[in-house]
CSV table of C-alpha atoms and ligand atoms in Angstrom, one decimal:
chain,number,residue,atom,x,y,z
A,1,MET,CA,-69.3,20.6,25.9
A,2,SER,CA,-72.8,21.6,25.1
A,3,GLN,CA,-74.0,21.0,21.7
A,4,ARG,CA,-76.9,21.9,19.6
A,5,THR,CA,-79.4,19.7,17.2
A,6,PHE,CA,-82.3,20.7,15.1
A,7,SER,CA,-86.0,18.5,15.9
A,8,ILE,CA,-89.0,18.9,14.3
A,9,ILE,CA,-92.2,17.5,15.4
A,10,LYS,CA,-93.4,15.9,12.2
A,11,PRO,CA,-97.4,16.7,11.0
A,12,ASP,CA,-98.5,12.9,12.4
A,13,ALA,CA,-97.6,14.1,15.7
A,14,VAL,CA,-98.9,17.7,15.7
A,15,ARG,CA,-102.1,16.3,14.0
A,16,LYS,CA,-103.1,14.0,16.9
A,17,GLY,CA,-102.0,16.2,19.6
A,18,TYR,CA,-98.8,14.8,20.8
A,19,THR,CA,-96.4,18.0,20.8
A,20,ALA,CA,-96.7,18.5,24.2
A,21,ALA,CA,-96.2,15.2,25.6
A,22,ILE,CA,-93.0,15.0,23.2
A,23,LEU,CA,-91.9,18.3,24.2
A,24,ALA,CA,-92.1,16.5,28.1
A,25,GLU,CA,-89.9,13.7,27.2
A,26,ILE,CA,-87.1,15.6,25.5
A,27,GLU,CA,-87.2,18.2,28.7
A,28,LYS,CA,-87.0,15.2,30.9
A,29,ALA,CA,-84.2,13.9,29.0
A,30,GLY,CA,-82.4,16.9,29.9
A,31,PHE,CA,-82.4,19.3,26.5
A,32,LYS,CA,-82.7,23.0,26.5
A,33,ILE,CA,-85.2,24.1,23.9
A,34,VAL,CA,-83.3,27.2,22.5
A,35,SER,CA,-85.7,28.3,19.6
A,36,ILE,CA,-89.2,26.9,19.1
A,37,LYS,CA,-92.0,28.0,16.3
A,38,ARG,CA,-95.1,26.2,14.8
A,39,MET,CA,-95.5,26.7,11.2
A,40,SER,CA,-96.7,25.3,7.6
A,41,ILE,CA,-93.8,24.3,4.9
A,42,SER,CA,-94.4,23.6,1.2
A,43,LYS,CA,-93.5,20.7,-1.0
A,44,ALA,CA,-90.8,22.7,-2.4
A,45,GLN,CA,-89.3,23.8,1.1
A,46,ALA,CA,-89.5,20.0,2.3
A,47,GLU,CA,-87.5,19.2,-0.8
A,48,GLY,CA,-84.9,21.5,0.2
A,49,PHE,CA,-84.9,20.2,3.6
A,50,TYR,CA,-84.5,16.6,2.5
A,51,HIS,CA,-82.3,17.0,-0.6
A,52,VAL,CA,-80.1,14.6,0.9
A,53,HIS,CA,-82.9,11.8,0.4
A,54,ALA,CA,-83.6,13.5,-3.3
A,55,ALA,CA,-82.7,9.9,-4.7
A,56,ARG,CA,-84.6,7.8,-2.3
A,57,PRO,CA,-87.9,6.0,-3.5
A,58,PHE,CA,-89.8,7.3,-0.5
A,59,PHE,CA,-89.0,11.1,-1.6
A,60,GLY,CA,-92.1,12.1,-2.9
A,61,GLU,CA,-94.5,10.4,0.0
A,62,LEU,CA,-91.9,11.9,2.8
A,63,THR,CA,-92.1,15.8,1.5
A,64,ASP,CA,-96.1,15.0,0.9
A,65,PHE,CA,-95.8,14.3,4.2
A,66,MET,CA,-93.8,16.7,5.5
A,67,SER,CA,-95.8,19.7,3.8
A,68,SER,CA,-99.2,18.0,4.8
A,69,GLY,CA,-99.7,20.3,8.0
A,70,PRO,CA,-98.2,22.0,11.0
A,71,ILE,CA,-95.0,21.1,12.1
A,72,PHE,CA,-93.0,22.3,14.6
A,73,PRO,CA,-89.0,23.0,14.1
A,74,MET,CA,-86.7,23.6,17.1
A,75,VAL,CA,-83.3,23.9,18.4
A,76,LEU,CA,-82.3,21.6,21.4
A,77,GLU,CA,-78.8,22.1,23.3
A,78,LYS,CA,-77.2,19.5,25.7
A,79,GLU,CA,-74.3,18.0,26.3
A,80,ASN,CA,-73.9,15.3,23.2
A,81,ALA,CA,-77.2,16.6,22.3
A,82,ILE,CA,-77.1,14.9,18.9
A,83,ALA,CA,-76.6,11.5,19.1
A,84,ASP,CA,-78.4,11.4,22.8
A,85,LEU,CA,-81.4,13.1,21.2
A,86,ARG,CA,-81.5,10.4,17.9
A,87,THR,CA,-81.2,7.8,21.1
A,88,LEU,CA,-84.7,9.0,22.5
A,89,MET,CA,-86.1,9.2,19.0
A,90,GLY,CA,-85.4,5.8,18.3
A,91,ALA,CA,-85.3,3.5,15.7
A,92,THR,CA,-86.8,5.3,12.0
A,93,ASP,CA,-89.3,2.6,11.8
A,94,PRO,CA,-91.3,2.0,15.2
A,95,ALA,CA,-92.0,-1.4,14.7
A,96,LYS,CA,-88.0,-1.4,16.0
A,97,ALA,CA,-87.9,1.1,18.1
A,98,ASP,CA,-86.8,0.4,21.8
A,99,GLU,CA,-89.4,1.0,24.6
A,100,GLY,CA,-89.6,4.4,26.2
A,101,THR,CA,-88.3,6.2,22.7
A,102,ILE,CA,-90.0,8.8,21.6
A,103,ARG,CA,-91.0,6.9,18.3
A,104,LYS,CA,-92.2,3.7,20.3
A,105,GLN,CA,-95.1,5.6,22.1
A,106,PHE,CA,-96.2,8.0,19.5
A,107,ALA,CA,-95.1,6.9,15.8
A,108,ALA,CA,-97.5,5.2,13.5
A,109,SER,CA,-95.7,4.0,10.7
A,110,ILE,CA,-92.0,4.5,8.7
A,111,GLY,CA,-92.9,7.3,7.1
A,112,GLU,CA,-95.1,9.2,9.6
A,113,ASN,CA,-92.6,8.7,12.6
A,114,ALA,CA,-93.3,11.9,14.9
A,115,ILE,CA,-90.0,13.4,15.0
A,116,HIS,CA,-86.8,14.3,13.4
A,117,GLY,CA,-83.4,14.5,14.4
A,118,SER,CA,-80.2,15.6,13.0
A,119,ASP,CA,-77.8,13.1,12.5
A,120,ALA,CA,-74.3,14.8,12.6
A,121,GLU,CA,-72.9,18.1,13.4
A,122,GLU,CA,-72.6,19.6,9.3
A,123,THR,CA,-76.5,18.4,9.1
A,124,ALA,CA,-77.3,19.7,12.4
A,125,ALA,CA,-75.7,23.0,11.1
A,126,PHE,CA,-77.6,22.8,7.8
A,127,GLU,CA,-80.9,22.0,9.7
A,128,ILE,CA,-80.9,24.8,12.1
A,129,GLY,CA,-79.9,27.5,9.4
A,130,TYR,CA,-82.9,26.3,7.0
A,131,PHE,CA,-85.2,27.0,9.7
A,132,PHE,CA,-83.9,29.6,11.7
A,133,ALA,CA,-82.3,33.2,12.0
A,134,GLY,CA,-79.4,33.7,14.1
A,135,ILE,CA,-81.5,36.2,15.6
A,136,GLU,CA,-83.9,33.3,17.2
A,137,LEU,CA,-81.0,31.9,18.7
A,138,LYS,CA,-79.8,33.6,21.6
B,1,GDP,P1,-84.3,9.3,10.3
B,1,GDP,O1,-83.3,9.7,10.4
B,1,GDP,O2,-84.3,8.2,11.4
B,1,GDP,O3,-85.5,10.2,10.5
B,1,GDP,O4,-84.3,8.4,8.8
B,1,GDP,P2,-83.9,8.5,7.4
B,1,GDP,O5,-82.8,9.7,7.5
B,1,GDP,O6,-83.5,7.2,6.4
B,1,GDP,O7,-84.9,8.8,6.7
B,1,GDP,C1,-85.5,10.4,6.7
B,1,GDP,C2,-87.1,9.9,7.1
B,1,GDP,O8,-87.6,9.8,5.6
B,1,GDP,C3,-87.8,9.3,8.1
B,1,GDP,O9,-87.7,9.9,9.3
B,1,GDP,C4,-89.2,8.8,7.6
B,1,GDP,O10,-89.8,9.8,7.7
B,1,GDP,C5,-88.8,9.0,6.0
B,1,GDP,N1,-88.6,7.3,5.3
B,1,GDP,C6,-87.6,6.7,5.6
B,1,GDP,N2,-87.6,5.5,5.1
B,1,GDP,C7,-88.9,5.5,4.4
B,1,GDP,C8,-89.9,4.8,4.1
B,1,GDP,O11,-89.4,3.4,3.7
B,1,GDP,N3,-90.7,5.3,3.1
B,1,GDP,C9,-91.6,6.3,3.7
B,1,GDP,N4,-92.7,7.1,3.1
B,1,GDP,N5,-90.5,7.3,4.2
B,1,GDP,C10,-89.5,7.1,4.9
């Protein structure tokens, strides 16, 4: 059955001009891009998005980074979308990511790692709703 997930091309990848190459990888892997937009978010908006990580030592760095420049949030659809996007992204630390994954190809460090992808159905639902209105998701 078809499933939706949420992804962000992060500020490091946008700054380096990797947006189109990452979208090409996503489409090549069989995802339909349901909705996408370019925007910048404030530190407070990044804190709201990453609220589950509020207690982590890197929360300040992470939210500074995510509010440091334009991002491309998007909603993606395919069978098994959540797990398959995580596989395509690769490990959080690009040094540990498998060959061919997006993070292996486009990420520089564990913090500035090119792409976000939801890790479960409940987080996907929260994250889609955080960035997109229902009218943008037909
Ligand atoms: P993900 O699901 O693979 O994105 O990883 P996590 O949910 O564990 O962490 C969320 C995001 O926080 C990661 O994608 C990184 O951008 C950031 N992050 C994780 N660990 C670190 C760290 O040790 N230092 C910094 N600066 N950022 C981190």
